[in-house]
PDB file of C-alpha atoms in Angstrom:
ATOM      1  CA  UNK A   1      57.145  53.770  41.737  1.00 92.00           C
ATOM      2  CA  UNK A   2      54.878  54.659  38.596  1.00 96.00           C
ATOM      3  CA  UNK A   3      51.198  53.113  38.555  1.00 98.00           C
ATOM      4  CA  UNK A   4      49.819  51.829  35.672  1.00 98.00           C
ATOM      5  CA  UNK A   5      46.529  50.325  34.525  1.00 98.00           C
ATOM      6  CA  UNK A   6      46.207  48.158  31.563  1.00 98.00           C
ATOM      7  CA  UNK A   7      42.853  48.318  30.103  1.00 98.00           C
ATOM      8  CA  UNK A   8      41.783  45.112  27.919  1.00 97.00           C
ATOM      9  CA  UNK A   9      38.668  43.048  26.260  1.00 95.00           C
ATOM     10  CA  UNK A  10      40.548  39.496  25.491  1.00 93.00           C
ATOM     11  CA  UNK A  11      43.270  37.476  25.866  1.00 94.00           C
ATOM     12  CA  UNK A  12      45.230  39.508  27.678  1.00 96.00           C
ATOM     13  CA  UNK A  13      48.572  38.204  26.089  1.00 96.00           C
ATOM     14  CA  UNK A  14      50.094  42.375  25.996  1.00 97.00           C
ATOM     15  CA  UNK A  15      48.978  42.907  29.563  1.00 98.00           C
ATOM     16  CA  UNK A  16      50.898  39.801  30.871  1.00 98.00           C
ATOM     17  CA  UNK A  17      53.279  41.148  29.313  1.00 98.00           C
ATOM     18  CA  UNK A  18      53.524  44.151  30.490  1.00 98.00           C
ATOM     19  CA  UNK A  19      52.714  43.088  33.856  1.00 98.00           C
ATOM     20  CA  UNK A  20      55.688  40.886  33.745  1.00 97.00           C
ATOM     21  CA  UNK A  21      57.863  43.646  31.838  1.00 97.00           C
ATOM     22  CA  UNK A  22      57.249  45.667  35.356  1.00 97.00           C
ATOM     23  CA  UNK A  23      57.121  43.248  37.830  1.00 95.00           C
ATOM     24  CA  UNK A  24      60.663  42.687  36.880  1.00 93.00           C
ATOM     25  CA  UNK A  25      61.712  46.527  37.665  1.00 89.00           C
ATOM     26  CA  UNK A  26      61.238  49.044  40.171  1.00 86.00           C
ATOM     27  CA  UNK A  27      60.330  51.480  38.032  1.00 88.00           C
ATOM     28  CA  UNK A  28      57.049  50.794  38.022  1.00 93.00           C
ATOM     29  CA  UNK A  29      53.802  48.551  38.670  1.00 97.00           C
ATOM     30  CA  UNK A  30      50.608  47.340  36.898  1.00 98.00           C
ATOM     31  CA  UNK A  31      48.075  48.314  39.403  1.00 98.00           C
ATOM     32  CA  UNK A  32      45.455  46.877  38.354  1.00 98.00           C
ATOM     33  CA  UNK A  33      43.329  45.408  35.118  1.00 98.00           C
ATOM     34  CA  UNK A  34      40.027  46.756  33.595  1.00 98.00           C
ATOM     35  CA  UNK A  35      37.829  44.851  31.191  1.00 98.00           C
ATOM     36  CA  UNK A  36      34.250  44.871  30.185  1.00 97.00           C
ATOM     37  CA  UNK A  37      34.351  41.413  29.931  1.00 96.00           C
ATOM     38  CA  UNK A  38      33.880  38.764  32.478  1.00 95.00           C
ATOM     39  CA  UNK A  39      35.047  35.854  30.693  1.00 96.00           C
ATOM     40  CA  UNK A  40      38.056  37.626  29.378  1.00 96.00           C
ATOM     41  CA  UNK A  41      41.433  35.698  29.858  1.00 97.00           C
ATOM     42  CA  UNK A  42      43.185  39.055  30.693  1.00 97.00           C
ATOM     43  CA  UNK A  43      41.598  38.253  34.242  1.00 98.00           C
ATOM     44  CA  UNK A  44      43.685  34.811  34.744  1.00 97.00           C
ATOM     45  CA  UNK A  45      46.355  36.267  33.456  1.00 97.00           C
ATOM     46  CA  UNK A  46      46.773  39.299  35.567  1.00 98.00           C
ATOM     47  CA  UNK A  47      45.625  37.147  38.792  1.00 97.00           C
ATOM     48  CA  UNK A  48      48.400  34.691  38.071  1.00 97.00           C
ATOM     49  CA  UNK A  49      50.492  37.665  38.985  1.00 97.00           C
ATOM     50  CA  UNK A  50      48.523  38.801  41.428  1.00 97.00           C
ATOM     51  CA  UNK A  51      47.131  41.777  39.949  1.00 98.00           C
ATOM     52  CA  UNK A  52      43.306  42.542  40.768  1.00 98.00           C
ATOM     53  CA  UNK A  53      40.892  42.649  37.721  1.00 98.00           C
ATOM     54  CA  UNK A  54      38.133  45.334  37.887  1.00 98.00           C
ATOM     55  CA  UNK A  55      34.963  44.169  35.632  1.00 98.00           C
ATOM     56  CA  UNK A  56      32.640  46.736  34.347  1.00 98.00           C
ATOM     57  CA  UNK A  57      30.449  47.154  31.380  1.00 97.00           C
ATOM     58  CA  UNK A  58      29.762  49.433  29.312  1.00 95.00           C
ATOM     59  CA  UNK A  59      27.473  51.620  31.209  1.00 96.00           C
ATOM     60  CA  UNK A  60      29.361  51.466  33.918  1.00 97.00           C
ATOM     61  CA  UNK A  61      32.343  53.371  31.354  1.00 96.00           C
ATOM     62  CA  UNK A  62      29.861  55.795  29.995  1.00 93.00           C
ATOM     63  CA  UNK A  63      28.559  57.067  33.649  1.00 95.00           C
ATOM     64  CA  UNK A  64      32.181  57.620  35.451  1.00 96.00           C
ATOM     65  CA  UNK A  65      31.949  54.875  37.673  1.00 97.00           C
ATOM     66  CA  UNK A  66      35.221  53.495  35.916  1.00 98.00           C
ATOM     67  CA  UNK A  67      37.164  56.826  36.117  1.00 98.00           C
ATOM     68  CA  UNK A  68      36.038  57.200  39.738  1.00 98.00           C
ATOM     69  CA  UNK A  69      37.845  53.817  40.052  1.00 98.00           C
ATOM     70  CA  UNK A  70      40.927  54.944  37.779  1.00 98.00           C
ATOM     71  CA  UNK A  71      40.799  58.086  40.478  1.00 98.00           C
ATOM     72  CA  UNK A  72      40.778  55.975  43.284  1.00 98.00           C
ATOM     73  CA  UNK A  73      44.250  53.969  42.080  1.00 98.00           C
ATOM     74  CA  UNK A  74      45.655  57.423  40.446  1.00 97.00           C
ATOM     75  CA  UNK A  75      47.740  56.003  37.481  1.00 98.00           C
ATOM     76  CA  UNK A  76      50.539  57.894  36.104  1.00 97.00           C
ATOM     77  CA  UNK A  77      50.009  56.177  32.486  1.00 98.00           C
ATOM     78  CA  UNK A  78      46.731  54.053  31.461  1.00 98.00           C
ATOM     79  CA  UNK A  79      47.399  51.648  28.692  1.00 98.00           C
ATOM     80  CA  UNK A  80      44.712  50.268  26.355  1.00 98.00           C
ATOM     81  CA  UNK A  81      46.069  46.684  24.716  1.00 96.00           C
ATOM     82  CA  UNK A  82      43.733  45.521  22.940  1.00 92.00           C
ATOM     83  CA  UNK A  83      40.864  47.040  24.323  1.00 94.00           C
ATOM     84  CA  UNK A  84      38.012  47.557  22.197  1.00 89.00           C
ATOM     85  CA  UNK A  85      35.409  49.927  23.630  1.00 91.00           C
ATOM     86  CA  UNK A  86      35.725  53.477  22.553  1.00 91.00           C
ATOM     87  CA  UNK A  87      37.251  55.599  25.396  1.00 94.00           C
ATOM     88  CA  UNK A  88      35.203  58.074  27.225  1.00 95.00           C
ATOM     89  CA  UNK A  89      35.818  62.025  26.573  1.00 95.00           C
ATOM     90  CA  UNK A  90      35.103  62.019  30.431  1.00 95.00           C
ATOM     91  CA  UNK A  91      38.130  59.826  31.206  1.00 97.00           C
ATOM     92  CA  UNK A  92      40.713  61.076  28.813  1.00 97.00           C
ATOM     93  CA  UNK A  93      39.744  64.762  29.898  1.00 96.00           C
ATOM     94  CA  UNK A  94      41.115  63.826  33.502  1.00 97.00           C
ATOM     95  CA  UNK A  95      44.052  62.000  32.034  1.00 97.00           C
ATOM     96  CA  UNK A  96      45.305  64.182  28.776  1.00 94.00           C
ATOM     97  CA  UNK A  97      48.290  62.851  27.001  1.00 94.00           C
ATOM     98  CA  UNK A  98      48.261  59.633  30.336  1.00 97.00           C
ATOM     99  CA  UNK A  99      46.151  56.943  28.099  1.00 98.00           C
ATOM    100  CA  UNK A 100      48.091  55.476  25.606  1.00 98.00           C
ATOM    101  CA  UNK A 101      46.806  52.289  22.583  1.00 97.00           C
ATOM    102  CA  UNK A 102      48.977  50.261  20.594  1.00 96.00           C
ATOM    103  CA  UNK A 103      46.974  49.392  17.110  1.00 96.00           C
ATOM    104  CA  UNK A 104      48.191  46.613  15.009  1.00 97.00           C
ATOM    105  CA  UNK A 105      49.002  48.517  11.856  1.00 97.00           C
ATOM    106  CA  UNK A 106      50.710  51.744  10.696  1.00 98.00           C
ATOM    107  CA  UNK A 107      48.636  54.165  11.350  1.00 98.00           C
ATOM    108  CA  UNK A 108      45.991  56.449   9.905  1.00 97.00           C
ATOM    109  CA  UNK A 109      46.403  53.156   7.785  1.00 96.00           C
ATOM    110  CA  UNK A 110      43.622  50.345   8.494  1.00 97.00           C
ATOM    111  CA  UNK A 111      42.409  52.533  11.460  1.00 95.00           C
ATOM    112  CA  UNK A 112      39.423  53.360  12.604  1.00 92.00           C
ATOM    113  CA  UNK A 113      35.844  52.365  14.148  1.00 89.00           C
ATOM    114  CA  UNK A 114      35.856  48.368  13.695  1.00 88.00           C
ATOM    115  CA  UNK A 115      39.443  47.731  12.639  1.00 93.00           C
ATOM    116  CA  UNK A 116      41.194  45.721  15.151  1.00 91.00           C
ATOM    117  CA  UNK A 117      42.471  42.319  15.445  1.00 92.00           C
ATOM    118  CA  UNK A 118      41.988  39.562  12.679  1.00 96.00           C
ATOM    119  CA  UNK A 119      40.114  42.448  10.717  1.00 96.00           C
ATOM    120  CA  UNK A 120      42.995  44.270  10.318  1.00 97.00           C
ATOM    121  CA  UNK A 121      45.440  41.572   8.942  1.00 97.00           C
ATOM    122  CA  UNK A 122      42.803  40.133   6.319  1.00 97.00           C
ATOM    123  CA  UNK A 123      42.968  43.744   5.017  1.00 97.00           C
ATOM    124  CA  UNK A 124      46.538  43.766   5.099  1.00 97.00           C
ATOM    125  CA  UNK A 125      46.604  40.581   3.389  1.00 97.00           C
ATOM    126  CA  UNK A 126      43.428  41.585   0.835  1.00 96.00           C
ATOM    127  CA  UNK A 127      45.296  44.440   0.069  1.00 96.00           C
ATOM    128  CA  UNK A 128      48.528  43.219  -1.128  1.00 96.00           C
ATOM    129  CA  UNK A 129      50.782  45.349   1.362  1.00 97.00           C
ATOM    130  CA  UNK A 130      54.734  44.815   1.537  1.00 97.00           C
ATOM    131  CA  UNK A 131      54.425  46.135   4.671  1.00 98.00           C
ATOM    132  CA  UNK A 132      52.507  46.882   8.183  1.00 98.00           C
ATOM    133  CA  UNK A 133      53.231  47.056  12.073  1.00 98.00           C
ATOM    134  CA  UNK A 134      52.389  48.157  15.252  1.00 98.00           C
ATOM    135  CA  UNK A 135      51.375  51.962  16.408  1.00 98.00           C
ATOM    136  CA  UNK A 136      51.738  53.247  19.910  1.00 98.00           C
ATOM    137  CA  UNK A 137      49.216  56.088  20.241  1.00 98.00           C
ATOM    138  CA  UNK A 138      48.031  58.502  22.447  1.00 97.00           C
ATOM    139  CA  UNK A 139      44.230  58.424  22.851  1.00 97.00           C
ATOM    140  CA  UNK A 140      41.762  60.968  21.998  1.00 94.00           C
ATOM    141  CA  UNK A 141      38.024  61.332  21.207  1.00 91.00           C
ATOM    142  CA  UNK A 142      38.167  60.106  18.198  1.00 90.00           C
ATOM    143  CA  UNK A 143      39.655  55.963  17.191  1.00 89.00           C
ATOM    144  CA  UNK A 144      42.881  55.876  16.637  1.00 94.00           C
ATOM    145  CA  UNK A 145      43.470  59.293  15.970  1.00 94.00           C
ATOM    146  CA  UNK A 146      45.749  60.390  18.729  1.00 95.00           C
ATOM    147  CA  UNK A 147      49.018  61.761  18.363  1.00 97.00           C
ATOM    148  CA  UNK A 148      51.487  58.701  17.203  1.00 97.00           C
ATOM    149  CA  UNK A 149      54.305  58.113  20.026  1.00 97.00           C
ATOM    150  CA  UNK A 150      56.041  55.032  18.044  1.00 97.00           C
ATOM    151  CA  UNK A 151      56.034  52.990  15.176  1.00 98.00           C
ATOM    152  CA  UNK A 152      57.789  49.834  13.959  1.00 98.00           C
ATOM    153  CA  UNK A 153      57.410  47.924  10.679  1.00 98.00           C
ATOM    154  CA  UNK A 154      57.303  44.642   9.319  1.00 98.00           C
ATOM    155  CA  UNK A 155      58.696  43.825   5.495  1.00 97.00           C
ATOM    156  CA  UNK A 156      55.622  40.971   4.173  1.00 97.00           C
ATOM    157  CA  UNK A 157      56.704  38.778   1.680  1.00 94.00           C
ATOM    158  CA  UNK A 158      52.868  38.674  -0.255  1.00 89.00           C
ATOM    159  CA  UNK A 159      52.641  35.254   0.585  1.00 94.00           C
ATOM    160  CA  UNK A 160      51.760  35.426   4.225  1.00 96.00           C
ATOM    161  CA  UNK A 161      48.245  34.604   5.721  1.00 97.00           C
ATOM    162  CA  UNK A 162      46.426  36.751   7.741  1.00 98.00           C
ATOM    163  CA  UNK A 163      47.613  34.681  10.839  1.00 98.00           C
ATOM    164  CA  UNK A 164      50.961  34.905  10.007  1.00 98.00           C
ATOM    165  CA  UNK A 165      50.749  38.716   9.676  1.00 98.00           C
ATOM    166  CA  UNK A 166      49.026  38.469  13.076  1.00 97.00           C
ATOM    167  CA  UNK A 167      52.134  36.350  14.203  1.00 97.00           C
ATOM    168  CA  UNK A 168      54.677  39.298  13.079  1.00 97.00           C
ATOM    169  CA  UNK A 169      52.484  41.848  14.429  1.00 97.00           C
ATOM    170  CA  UNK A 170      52.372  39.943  18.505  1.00 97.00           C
ATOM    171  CA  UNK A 171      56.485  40.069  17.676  1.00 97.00           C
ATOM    172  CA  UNK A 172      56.383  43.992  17.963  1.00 98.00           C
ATOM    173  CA  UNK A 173      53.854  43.971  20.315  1.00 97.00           C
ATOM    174  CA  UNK A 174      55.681  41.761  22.871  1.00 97.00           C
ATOM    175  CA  UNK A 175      58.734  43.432  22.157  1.00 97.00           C
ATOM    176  CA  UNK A 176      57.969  47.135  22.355  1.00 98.00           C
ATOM    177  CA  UNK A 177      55.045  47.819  23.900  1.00 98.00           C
ATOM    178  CA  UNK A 178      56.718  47.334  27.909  1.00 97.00           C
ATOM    179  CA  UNK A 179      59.577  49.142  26.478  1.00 96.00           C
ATOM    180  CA  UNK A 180      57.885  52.378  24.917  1.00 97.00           C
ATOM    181  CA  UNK A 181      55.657  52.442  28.542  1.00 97.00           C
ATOM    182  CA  UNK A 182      58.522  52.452  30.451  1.00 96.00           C
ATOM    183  CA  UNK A 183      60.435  55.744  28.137  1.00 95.00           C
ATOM    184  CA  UNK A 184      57.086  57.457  28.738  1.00 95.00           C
ATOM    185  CA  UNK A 185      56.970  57.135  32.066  1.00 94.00           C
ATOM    186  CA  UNK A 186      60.461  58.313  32.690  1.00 90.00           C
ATOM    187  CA  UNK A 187      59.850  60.968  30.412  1.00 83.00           C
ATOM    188  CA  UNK A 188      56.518  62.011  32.649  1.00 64.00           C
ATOM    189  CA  UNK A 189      59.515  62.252  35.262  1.00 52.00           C
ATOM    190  CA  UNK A 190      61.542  64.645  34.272  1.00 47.00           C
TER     191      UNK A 190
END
């Protein structure tokens, strides 16, 4: 069975999801949680299913005592959803082309060093788009720079809010994050 650890900084809503993408097979398991937040709702979440939560801050990242805990569990694939510290070089040297992000536009578009969440889809909106949609990613040094795995677009009308561009965007999410994890992994198979 493949390990995986979901790495997150809020609600959590793409982790349960994934957790409960997995839980369902026997292909593979979410391990465990990280966040560097201790009032995140990604810990309720991922206890509800009975996955431990591992709390750390930011320190904690930047002197390896998170990767000696990633080490200790020895993930095949670590997923970042909605996570928003950078990643350490120290990590994703250990685990090259094994820590994947998904980003909430069409990347190199509205990537970048502060553009995540609700930031994103006011730009969107600002910016008169017809489209956007999600990225899958692999995760280098640098934000949201990492070799693209998957993309999927949305058609926008002009009219929509931000929030409903946020609402289209958790569509994709839900839908094809668990799936692109799981071709990944069986790819890291064979």
């Amino acid at each position: 069975m493949k390990k995986i650890v979901v790495f997150a900084s809020g609600s959590g809503t793409n982790a349960e999801n994934i957790i409960k993408y997995f839980a369902k097979t026997e292909f593979g398991t979410v391990e465990a949680v990280f966040t560097n937040n201790q009032s995140a709702q990604v810990i309720e979440r991922a206890k509800n299913y009975g996955v431990p939560s591992i709390i750390f801050s930011k320190e904690d990242l930047i002197e390896g005592i998170v990767l000696q805990k990633i080490n200790e569990i020895q993930p095949d694939l670590i997923v970042l959803a909605g996570f928003l510290l950078k990643f350490p070089e120290n990590i994703i040297a250990v685990y090259p082309n094994k820590i994947i992000n998904i980003h909430p536009a069409l990347l190199p578009k509205y990537g970048g060093k502060g553009m995540y969440g609700m930031y994103i889809h006011r730009a969107i909106v600002g910016n008169k788009e017809v489209e956007t949609g999600i990225t899958i990613h692999f995760v280098d040094e640098n934000y949201d720079e990492g070799n693209i795995i998957f993309q999927k677009k949305v058609a926008l009308s002009g009219d929509e809010t931000p929030e409903e561009v946020a609402g289209k965007i958790h569509e994709l999410e839900q839908k094809y994050f668990p799936e692109v994890i799981e071709r990944l992994l069986e790819d890291k198979m064979s």
